[in-house]
Short mmCIF file of C-alpha atoms in Angstrom, two decimals:
data_model
loop_
_atom_site.label_atom_id
_atom_site.label_comp_id
_atom_site.label_asym_id
_atom_site.label_seq_id
_atom_site.Cartn_x
_atom_site.Cartn_y
_atom_site.Cartn_z
CA UNK A 1 -138.87 -72.18 -47.29
CA UNK A 2 -137.92 -69.09 -45.30
CA UNK A 3 -136.19 -70.10 -42.12
CA UNK A 4 -136.36 -68.43 -38.74
CA UNK A 5 -134.03 -65.48 -38.16
CA UNK A 6 -131.51 -65.22 -35.33
CA UNK A 7 -133.70 -62.68 -33.54
CA UNK A 8 -136.71 -64.99 -33.81
CA UNK A 9 -134.63 -67.79 -32.31
CA UNK A 10 -133.74 -65.50 -29.42
CA UNK A 11 -137.42 -64.81 -28.79
CA UNK A 12 -138.12 -68.54 -28.79
CA UNK A 13 -135.21 -69.17 -26.41
CA UNK A 14 -136.61 -66.48 -24.10
CA UNK A 15 -139.98 -68.23 -24.08
CA UNK A 16 -141.67 -65.57 -26.20
CA UNK A 17 -142.28 -67.52 -29.38
CA UNK A 18 -144.88 -66.16 -31.78
CA UNK A 19 -147.49 -68.52 -33.20
CA UNK A 20 -145.93 -68.52 -36.66
CA UNK A 21 -142.55 -69.41 -35.18
CA UNK A 22 -144.01 -72.44 -33.42
CA UNK A 23 -145.78 -73.47 -36.61
CA UNK A 24 -142.57 -73.12 -38.58
CA UNK A 25 -140.69 -75.27 -36.08
CA UNK A 26 -143.24 -78.03 -36.51
CA UNK A 27 -142.60 -78.07 -40.24
CA UNK A 28 -138.86 -77.36 -40.44
CA UNK A 29 -136.33 -79.94 -39.26
CA UNK A 30 -133.40 -77.58 -39.92
CA UNK A 31 -134.77 -74.86 -37.62
CA UNK A 32 -135.65 -77.47 -35.01
CA UNK A 33 -132.05 -78.66 -35.18
CA UNK A 34 -130.71 -75.12 -34.87
CA UNK A 35 -132.96 -74.48 -31.88
CA UNK A 36 -131.90 -77.73 -30.20
CA UNK A 37 -128.28 -76.76 -30.70
CA UNK A 38 -128.79 -73.31 -29.15
CA UNK A 39 -130.64 -74.88 -26.23
CA UNK A 40 -127.84 -77.42 -25.75
CA UNK A 41 -125.23 -74.64 -25.66
CA UNK A 42 -127.29 -72.67 -23.13
CA UNK A 43 -127.78 -75.77 -21.03
CA UNK A 44 -124.04 -76.62 -21.12
CA UNK A 45 -123.13 -73.08 -20.10
CA UNK A 46 -125.50 -73.26 -17.14
CA UNK A 47 -123.96 -76.54 -16.08
CA UNK A 48 -120.42 -75.17 -16.41
CA UNK A 49 -121.19 -72.36 -13.98
CA UNK A 50 -123.36 -74.40 -11.62
CA UNK A 51 -120.48 -75.10 -9.28
CA UNK A 52 -119.01 -71.60 -9.36
CA UNK A 53 -119.73 -70.08 -5.97
CA UNK A 54 -118.28 -67.32 -3.92
CA UNK A 55 -115.81 -68.67 -1.36
CA UNK A 56 -116.61 -68.51 2.33
CA UNK A 57 -113.46 -66.43 2.85
CA UNK A 58 -114.54 -63.81 0.32
CA UNK A 59 -118.08 -63.70 1.71
CA UNK A 60 -116.66 -63.14 5.18
CA UNK A 61 -114.25 -60.48 3.93
CA UNK A 62 -117.05 -58.60 2.19
CA UNK A 63 -119.32 -58.92 5.21
CA UNK A 64 -116.59 -57.43 7.40
CA UNK A 65 -115.92 -54.59 4.99
CA UNK A 66 -119.55 -53.71 4.49
CA UNK A 67 -120.28 -53.87 8.19
CA UNK A 68 -119.88 -50.64 10.14
CA UNK A 69 -116.38 -50.13 11.52
CA UNK A 70 -115.83 -50.80 15.19
CA UNK A 71 -114.22 -48.30 17.53
CA UNK A 72 -110.47 -48.81 17.63
CA UNK A 73 -109.04 -48.77 21.11
CA UNK A 74 -105.81 -46.83 21.45
CA UNK A 75 -102.88 -49.19 21.92
CA UNK A 76 -100.53 -48.58 24.83
CA UNK A 77 -96.88 -48.30 23.81
CA UNK A 78 -94.68 -51.15 25.07
CA UNK A 79 -92.58 -50.15 28.09
CA UNK A 80 -88.95 -49.44 27.40
CA UNK A 81 -86.11 -49.83 29.90
CA UNK A 82 -83.98 -46.75 30.30
CA UNK A 83 -81.32 -45.70 32.77
CA UNK A 84 -83.06 -43.17 35.04
CA UNK A 85 -79.98 -41.31 36.17
CA UNK A 86 -78.72 -40.71 32.69
CA UNK A 87 -82.00 -39.94 31.05
CA UNK A 88 -84.26 -38.27 33.63
CA UNK A 89 -84.89 -35.31 31.38
CA UNK A 90 -86.02 -37.49 28.53
CA UNK A 91 -88.17 -39.42 31.00
CA UNK A 92 -89.91 -36.24 31.96
CA UNK A 93 -90.40 -35.38 28.31
CA UNK A 94 -91.70 -38.87 27.60
CA UNK A 95 -94.06 -38.67 30.56
CA UNK A 96 -95.39 -35.35 29.28
CA UNK A 97 -95.83 -36.81 25.82
CA UNK A 98 -97.57 -39.89 27.26
CA UNK A 99 -99.88 -37.70 29.32
CA UNK A 100 -100.70 -35.68 26.22
CA UNK A 101 -101.37 -38.90 24.30
CA UNK A 102 -103.58 -40.25 27.07
CA UNK A 103 -105.73 -37.16 26.72
CA UNK A 104 -105.41 -36.61 22.98
CA UNK A 105 -105.93 -40.13 21.62
CA UNK A 106 -109.33 -40.76 23.23
CA UNK A 107 -110.39 -37.28 22.13
CA UNK A 108 -109.20 -38.01 18.60
CA UNK A 109 -110.98 -41.36 18.63
CA UNK A 110 -114.07 -39.71 20.04
CA UNK A 111 -114.19 -37.05 17.37
CA UNK A 112 -113.14 -39.15 14.37
CA UNK A 113 -114.74 -42.54 14.98
CA UNK A 114 -118.52 -42.92 14.88
CA UNK A 115 -120.07 -44.19 18.07
CA UNK A 116 -120.56 -47.96 17.98
CA UNK A 117 -124.27 -47.55 18.69
CA UNK A 118 -124.69 -45.51 15.51
CA UNK A 119 -122.77 -48.15 13.57
CA UNK A 120 -124.98 -50.85 15.07
CA UNK A 121 -128.15 -48.93 14.11
CA UNK A 122 -126.90 -48.52 10.54
CA UNK A 123 -126.00 -52.22 10.51
CA UNK A 124 -129.55 -53.18 11.52
CA UNK A 125 -130.89 -50.95 8.75
CA UNK A 126 -128.62 -52.54 6.12
CA UNK A 127 -129.45 -56.00 7.38
CA UNK A 128 -133.16 -55.23 7.06
CA UNK A 129 -132.71 -53.80 3.58
CA UNK A 130 -131.20 -57.08 2.45
CA UNK A 131 -134.35 -58.85 3.71
CA UNK A 132 -132.33 -61.95 4.54
CA UNK A 133 -131.66 -64.15 7.55
CA UNK A 134 -133.97 -63.51 10.49
CA UNK A 135 -135.85 -60.72 8.69
CA UNK A 136 -139.59 -61.43 8.57
CA UNK A 137 -140.95 -60.24 5.21
CA UNK A 138 -144.55 -59.47 6.13
CA UNK A 139 -146.67 -56.42 5.44
CA UNK A 140 -149.55 -57.19 7.78
CA UNK A 141 -149.21 -55.12 11.01
CA UNK A 142 -150.97 -57.88 12.95
CA UNK A 143 -148.34 -60.45 11.93
CA UNK A 144 -145.51 -58.07 12.76
CA UNK A 145 -147.10 -57.34 16.14
CA UNK A 146 -147.37 -61.06 16.87
CA UNK A 147 -143.71 -61.55 15.94
CA UNK A 148 -142.66 -58.71 18.24
CA UNK A 149 -144.82 -60.03 21.07
CA UNK A 150 -143.22 -63.45 20.78
CA UNK A 151 -139.60 -62.40 20.31
CA UNK A 152 -139.39 -58.96 21.90
CA UNK A 153 -141.99 -59.26 24.64
CA UNK A 154 -144.01 -56.19 23.69
CA UNK A 155 -145.60 -54.45 20.72
CA UNK A 156 -143.73 -51.40 19.53
CA UNK A 157 -145.74 -48.61 17.95
CA UNK A 158 -146.20 -49.09 14.21
CA UNK A 159 -147.22 -46.39 11.75
CA UNK A 160 -150.59 -46.65 10.02
CA UNK A 161 -149.97 -48.02 6.52
CA UNK A 162 -151.57 -45.33 4.34
CA UNK A 163 -150.71 -42.40 2.06
CA UNK A 164 -148.12 -44.45 0.20
CA UNK A 165 -146.57 -45.71 3.44
CA UNK A 166 -146.28 -49.48 3.74
CA UNK A 167 -144.71 -51.89 6.18
CA UNK A 168 -142.17 -54.27 4.66
CA UNK A 169 -141.25 -56.56 7.54
CA UNK A 170 -139.51 -56.74 10.87
CA UNK A 171 -136.60 -58.22 12.72
CA UNK A 172 -135.51 -58.80 16.32
CA UNK A 173 -131.74 -58.70 16.82
CA UNK A 174 -129.06 -58.17 19.44
CA UNK A 175 -128.14 -54.56 19.97
CA UNK A 176 -125.34 -53.57 22.33
CA UNK A 177 -125.86 -56.44 24.73
CA UNK A 178 -129.62 -55.99 24.69
CA UNK A 179 -132.36 -57.00 22.29
CA UNK A 180 -133.93 -54.61 19.80
CA UNK A 181 -136.93 -54.80 17.54
CA UNK A 182 -136.93 -53.11 14.18
CA UNK A 183 -139.28 -52.77 11.27
CA UNK A 184 -139.00 -51.48 7.73
CA UNK A 185 -141.27 -48.82 6.32
CA UNK A 186 -141.44 -48.07 2.60
CA UNK A 187 -142.48 -44.55 1.70
CA UNK A 188 -142.52 -42.52 -1.51
CA UNK A 189 -139.35 -40.81 -0.24
CA UNK A 190 -137.45 -44.01 0.40
CA UNK A 191 -137.22 -47.04 2.63
CA UNK A 192 -136.33 -46.61 6.27
CA UNK A 193 -135.92 -48.76 9.34
CA UNK A 194 -137.33 -47.94 12.76
CA UNK A 195 -135.26 -49.52 15.53
CA UNK A 196 -136.79 -49.73 19.00
CA UNK A 197 -134.27 -49.85 21.85
CA UNK A 198 -134.15 -49.20 25.56
CA UNK A 199 -131.09 -46.91 25.41
CA UNK A 200 -131.70 -43.18 25.39
CA UNK A 201 -130.69 -41.26 22.25
CA UNK A 202 -127.92 -39.49 24.16
CA UNK A 203 -126.50 -42.80 25.41
CA UNK A 204 -126.30 -43.96 21.79
CA UNK A 205 -124.45 -40.84 20.71
CA UNK A 206 -127.48 -39.26 19.01
CA UNK A 207 -126.93 -35.91 20.60
CA UNK A 208 -128.11 -33.23 18.20
CA UNK A 209 -131.30 -31.98 19.85
CA UNK A 210 -134.13 -30.57 17.75
CA UNK A 211 -137.65 -29.58 18.73
CA UNK A 212 -140.77 -29.78 16.62
CA UNK A 213 -144.30 -28.99 17.80
CA UNK A 214 -143.10 -29.14 21.38
CA UNK A 215 -141.64 -32.62 20.96
CA UNK A 216 -137.91 -33.23 21.38
CA UNK A 217 -136.13 -35.33 18.76
CA UNK A 218 -132.47 -36.22 18.49
CA UNK A 219 -130.63 -36.56 15.21
CA UNK A 220 -127.35 -37.93 13.94
CA UNK A 221 -125.85 -39.70 10.93
CA UNK A 222 -123.59 -42.64 10.20
CA UNK A 223 -122.04 -43.24 6.78
CA UNK A 224 -124.90 -42.78 4.30
CA UNK A 225 -127.64 -43.20 6.87
CA UNK A 226 -129.38 -40.36 8.64
CA UNK A 227 -130.91 -41.07 12.02
CA UNK A 228 -133.58 -39.41 14.14
CA UNK A 229 -134.66 -40.68 17.52
CA UNK A 230 -137.55 -39.92 19.81
CA UNK A 231 -138.31 -41.21 23.27
CA UNK A 232 -141.73 -42.87 23.64
CA UNK A 233 -142.33 -44.32 27.08
CA UNK A 234 -139.40 -46.49 28.11
CA UNK A 235 -138.08 -46.86 24.58
CA UNK A 236 -136.25 -44.87 21.96
CA UNK A 237 -137.61 -45.13 18.44
CA UNK A 238 -134.76 -44.54 16.00
CA UNK A 239 -135.65 -43.95 12.36
CA UNK A 240 -132.69 -44.79 10.10
CA UNK A 241 -132.46 -44.36 6.34
CA UNK A 242 -130.92 -42.66 3.36
CA UNK A 243 -133.54 -39.92 3.49
CA UNK A 244 -133.54 -36.45 5.06
CA UNK A 245 -133.70 -35.88 8.80
CA UNK A 246 -136.95 -34.00 8.25
CA UNK A 247 -138.56 -36.98 6.60
CA UNK A 248 -137.37 -39.34 9.33
CA UNK A 249 -138.85 -36.92 11.88
CA UNK A 250 -142.15 -36.90 9.96
CA UNK A 251 -142.27 -40.68 10.24
CA UNK A 252 -141.59 -40.65 13.97
CA UNK A 253 -144.19 -37.90 14.44
CA UNK A 254 -146.78 -40.32 13.04
CA UNK A 255 -145.93 -42.74 15.84
CA UNK A 256 -146.64 -40.03 18.39
CA UNK A 257 -150.07 -39.19 16.98
CA UNK B 1 -125.90 -61.22 1.32
CA UNK B 2 -128.34 -61.19 -1.59
CA UNK B 3 -127.05 -61.83 -5.12
CA UNK B 4 -123.48 -62.35 -3.91
CA UNK B 5 -123.17 -65.62 -5.82
CA UNK B 6 -124.61 -64.08 -8.98
CA UNK B 7 -122.18 -61.15 -8.78
CA UNK B 8 -119.25 -63.51 -8.21
CA UNK B 9 -120.25 -65.87 -11.04
CA UNK B 10 -120.63 -62.94 -13.41
CA UNK B 11 -117.25 -61.61 -12.35
CA UNK B 12 -115.80 -65.06 -13.01
CA UNK B 13 -117.47 -65.20 -16.43
CA UNK B 14 -116.04 -61.79 -17.29
CA UNK B 15 -112.52 -62.35 -16.04
CA UNK B 16 -112.12 -66.11 -16.28
CA UNK B 17 -110.00 -66.04 -13.12
CA UNK B 18 -111.04 -66.70 -9.56
CA UNK B 19 -108.65 -64.16 -8.00
CA UNK B 20 -109.83 -61.40 -10.34
CA UNK B 21 -113.43 -62.44 -9.74
CA UNK B 22 -112.83 -62.12 -5.97
CA UNK B 23 -111.43 -58.66 -6.45
CA UNK B 24 -114.19 -57.55 -8.82
CA UNK B 25 -116.94 -58.88 -6.54
CA UNK B 26 -115.50 -57.06 -3.56
CA UNK B 27 -115.12 -53.83 -5.52
CA UNK B 28 -118.65 -54.05 -6.91
CA UNK B 29 -120.30 -54.67 -3.55
CA UNK B 30 -118.36 -51.93 -1.82
CA UNK B 31 -119.24 -49.52 -4.60
CA UNK B 32 -122.88 -50.59 -4.34
CA UNK B 33 -122.83 -49.89 -0.61
CA UNK B 34 -121.17 -46.53 -1.19
CA UNK B 35 -123.81 -45.54 -3.76
CA UNK B 36 -126.72 -47.26 -2.08
CA UNK B 37 -128.69 -44.03 -2.04
CA UNK B 38 -128.82 -44.15 -5.86
CA UNK B 39 -130.64 -47.49 -5.79
CA UNK B 40 -134.28 -47.06 -6.71
CA UNK B 41 -136.55 -48.98 -4.38
CA UNK B 42 -138.78 -51.55 -6.10
CA UNK B 43 -136.36 -51.89 -9.00
CA UNK B 44 -134.22 -54.90 -9.86
CA UNK B 45 -131.45 -55.08 -7.27
CA UNK B 46 -129.62 -57.89 -9.09
CA UNK B 47 -129.54 -55.91 -12.34
CA UNK B 48 -128.33 -52.85 -10.42
CA UNK B 49 -125.45 -54.81 -8.86
CA UNK B 50 -124.49 -56.44 -12.14
CA UNK B 51 -124.48 -53.07 -13.89
CA UNK B 52 -122.05 -51.77 -11.26
CA UNK B 53 -119.89 -54.87 -11.76
CA UNK B 54 -119.94 -54.50 -15.53
CA UNK B 55 -118.95 -50.83 -15.32
CA UNK B 56 -116.05 -51.60 -12.99
CA UNK B 57 -114.81 -54.31 -15.36
CA UNK B 58 -115.10 -52.09 -18.43
CA UNK B 59 -113.28 -49.27 -16.59
CA UNK B 60 -110.48 -51.64 -15.66
CA UNK B 61 -110.16 -52.93 -19.19
CA UNK B 62 -109.96 -49.41 -20.50
CA UNK B 63 -107.38 -48.44 -17.91
CA UNK B 64 -105.28 -51.50 -18.62
CA UNK B 65 -105.75 -51.04 -22.36
CA UNK B 66 -106.51 -54.72 -22.70
CA UNK B 67 -109.69 -54.07 -24.57
CA UNK B 68 -107.66 -53.82 -27.75
CA UNK B 69 -107.41 -50.87 -30.11
CA UNK B 70 -110.14 -48.24 -30.29
CA UNK B 71 -112.76 -50.70 -31.43
CA UNK B 72 -116.16 -50.61 -29.78
CA UNK B 73 -116.07 -53.08 -26.91
CA UNK B 74 -119.24 -54.73 -28.01
CA UNK B 75 -117.94 -55.74 -31.37
CA UNK B 76 -114.23 -56.28 -30.74
CA UNK B 77 -113.32 -59.92 -30.59
CA UNK B 78 -110.71 -60.77 -28.03
CA UNK B 79 -109.89 -64.02 -29.76
CA UNK B 80 -111.19 -64.80 -33.19
CA UNK B 81 -112.57 -68.31 -33.40
CA UNK B 82 -111.20 -70.47 -36.22
CA UNK B 83 -113.49 -70.61 -39.20
CA UNK B 84 -115.57 -73.76 -39.19
CA UNK B 85 -118.12 -74.40 -41.87
CA UNK B 86 -121.63 -73.35 -40.77
CA UNK B 87 -123.43 -76.48 -39.79
CA UNK B 88 -125.86 -77.87 -37.29
CA UNK B 89 -124.65 -80.39 -34.78
CA UNK B 90 -126.89 -83.41 -34.89
CA UNK B 91 -125.80 -84.51 -31.46
CA UNK B 92 -125.20 -81.16 -29.79
CA UNK B 93 -126.04 -82.30 -26.28
CA UNK B 94 -123.77 -85.35 -26.36
CA UNK B 95 -120.98 -83.46 -28.07
CA UNK B 96 -121.05 -80.66 -25.49
CA UNK B 97 -120.90 -83.17 -22.67
CA UNK B 98 -117.38 -84.07 -23.85
CA UNK B 99 -116.14 -80.67 -22.71
CA UNK B 100 -115.13 -80.07 -19.13
CA UNK B 101 -116.67 -77.11 -17.30
CA UNK B 102 -113.30 -75.39 -17.42
CA UNK B 103 -113.09 -75.79 -21.20
CA UNK B 104 -116.57 -74.33 -21.65
CA UNK B 105 -115.73 -71.35 -19.43
CA UNK B 106 -112.43 -70.89 -21.28
CA UNK B 107 -114.24 -70.91 -24.61
CA UNK B 108 -116.67 -68.29 -23.32
CA UNK B 109 -113.70 -66.18 -22.24
CA UNK B 110 -112.61 -65.98 -25.90
CA UNK B 111 -115.65 -63.90 -26.79
CA UNK B 112 -115.65 -60.11 -26.87
CA UNK B 113 -116.42 -58.60 -23.49
CA UNK B 114 -119.95 -57.45 -24.21
CA UNK B 115 -120.84 -60.61 -26.13
CA UNK B 116 -119.50 -62.71 -23.29
CA UNK B 117 -121.44 -60.77 -20.67
CA UNK B 118 -124.65 -60.73 -22.70
CA UNK B 119 -124.61 -64.45 -23.44
CA UNK B 120 -123.74 -65.23 -19.84
CA UNK B 121 -126.55 -63.09 -18.43
CA UNK B 122 -129.13 -64.52 -20.84
CA UNK B 123 -128.14 -68.18 -20.79
CA UNK B 124 -126.70 -68.69 -17.32
CA UNK B 125 -128.33 -66.09 -15.11
CA UNK B 126 -131.57 -66.44 -17.07
CA UNK B 127 -132.17 -62.70 -17.24
CA UNK B 128 -134.66 -61.28 -19.71
CA UNK B 129 -133.54 -59.24 -22.71
CA UNK B 130 -134.89 -56.08 -21.06
CA UNK B 131 -132.88 -56.67 -17.89
CA UNK B 132 -129.72 -57.33 -19.87
CA UNK B 133 -130.35 -54.19 -21.91
CA UNK B 134 -130.55 -52.26 -18.64
CA UNK B 135 -127.29 -53.75 -17.37
CA UNK B 136 -125.32 -53.28 -20.58
CA UNK B 137 -126.87 -49.96 -21.55
CA UNK B 138 -128.01 -50.95 -25.04
CA UNK B 139 -131.32 -51.48 -26.80
CA UNK B 140 -133.24 -54.74 -26.41
CA UNK B 141 -132.77 -55.50 -30.12
CA UNK B 142 -129.01 -55.17 -29.67
CA UNK B 143 -129.13 -57.62 -26.78
CA UNK B 144 -130.90 -60.17 -28.98
CA UNK B 145 -128.52 -59.83 -31.90
CA UNK B 146 -125.52 -59.80 -29.58
CA UNK B 147 -126.72 -62.96 -27.82
CA UNK B 148 -127.17 -64.67 -31.15
CA UNK B 149 -123.71 -63.64 -32.39
CA UNK B 150 -122.15 -64.64 -29.08
CA UNK B 151 -123.74 -68.08 -29.19
CA UNK B 152 -122.55 -68.57 -32.75
CA UNK B 153 -119.00 -67.51 -31.82
CA UNK B 154 -119.00 -69.78 -28.80
CA UNK B 155 -120.14 -72.62 -30.99
CA UNK B 156 -117.26 -71.93 -33.39
CA UNK B 157 -114.77 -71.98 -30.52
CA UNK B 158 -116.17 -75.24 -29.19
CA UNK B 159 -116.38 -76.75 -32.68
CA UNK B 160 -112.72 -75.96 -33.31
CA UNK B 161 -111.79 -77.62 -30.04
CA UNK B 162 -114.04 -80.60 -30.81
CA UNK B 163 -112.34 -80.98 -34.21
CA UNK B 164 -108.93 -80.94 -32.57
CA UNK B 165 -110.01 -83.63 -30.15
CA UNK B 166 -111.75 -85.68 -32.81
CA UNK B 167 -115.14 -85.28 -31.12
CA UNK B 168 -116.79 -83.35 -33.95
CA UNK B 169 -120.36 -84.43 -34.32
CA UNK B 170 -122.09 -85.48 -37.43
CA UNK B 171 -123.10 -82.48 -39.52
CA UNK B 172 -126.16 -81.95 -41.54
#
């Protein structure tokens, strides 16, 4: 009798047994034994790893590292006691240096650290991309609208799902002491989040002004995410994603139509 | 965070150490975030993350020169299992229950890197041969033969240990 090959056993283990393999197993005790042994090994391996989980400390560390960095406040130097009479010149020099630092450090922080609002927008986008926690995975605009009405108090504008554009879900989260609604739109160019907030684009640090067809948009970027914002009524609609500014603007333009 | 446990478990299966698994998991997720734009929407996110993890581990092994001499990683055995006569355990399930989880994981760690990863992904993570082929960058047929060889090697390792402990099952 010709027994089953190793590859045939792998197909059986993967649940893709051919008819002749099943027939052979019915007739061959040796192959049945070999299969049972392979299944027992697989089962024992699964059991061995069943209790292997990531620690809470590591999960927290990763969450902190993958979250957008917060603005670091400049630390004031501790006061030092010095004898005024003996060191007045150095005092004056120190005062000058301190004055320079007072001006320079905030400027340095301003120019080198992304605004916290931009970080928070990118964070909402990444949270939505993970589709976990309070994210509502629904594609029906009516369901998303109902969720927004209940948790946000109003219905933000949603794009028409057509031409390869589809809604993926929505989320209502805290944003800079306020509440913000956001939804995910999948397009052929990529997946993006639209965050709806009360703050103006300028207040969020989205300050690069562009004009298209008479409409003013504001653009910025944080880490890998590009951002474009437009003011509609009392709200700013901020499109965030790893796609071009032009494409984000196209999406927002659909909301204005 | 999606797939965090799967990434960690795989890192643990590869390294056999919790501290190294911590480090690998962190490195893989940060790298994934850094290269998030390369992720194709509507593709398998878990497979993408595990491929990043696997590449980091292979890079580290190469840098540390712990992958042995210039043998292909997929075929090089880290620890050769003692030769045990080919047989079929009549009481495989009961026999395997004698081993602690730690002993089973330790036995898996004796396999060559790619065999270890392939067997782990197929048997523990329950991934399909196609998904494993995508992660490890080989053909589906190679995944099947590698899984089979890995299972046979693991069996040899466990059989040797069972013999030492006097647990060896009845053979046919």
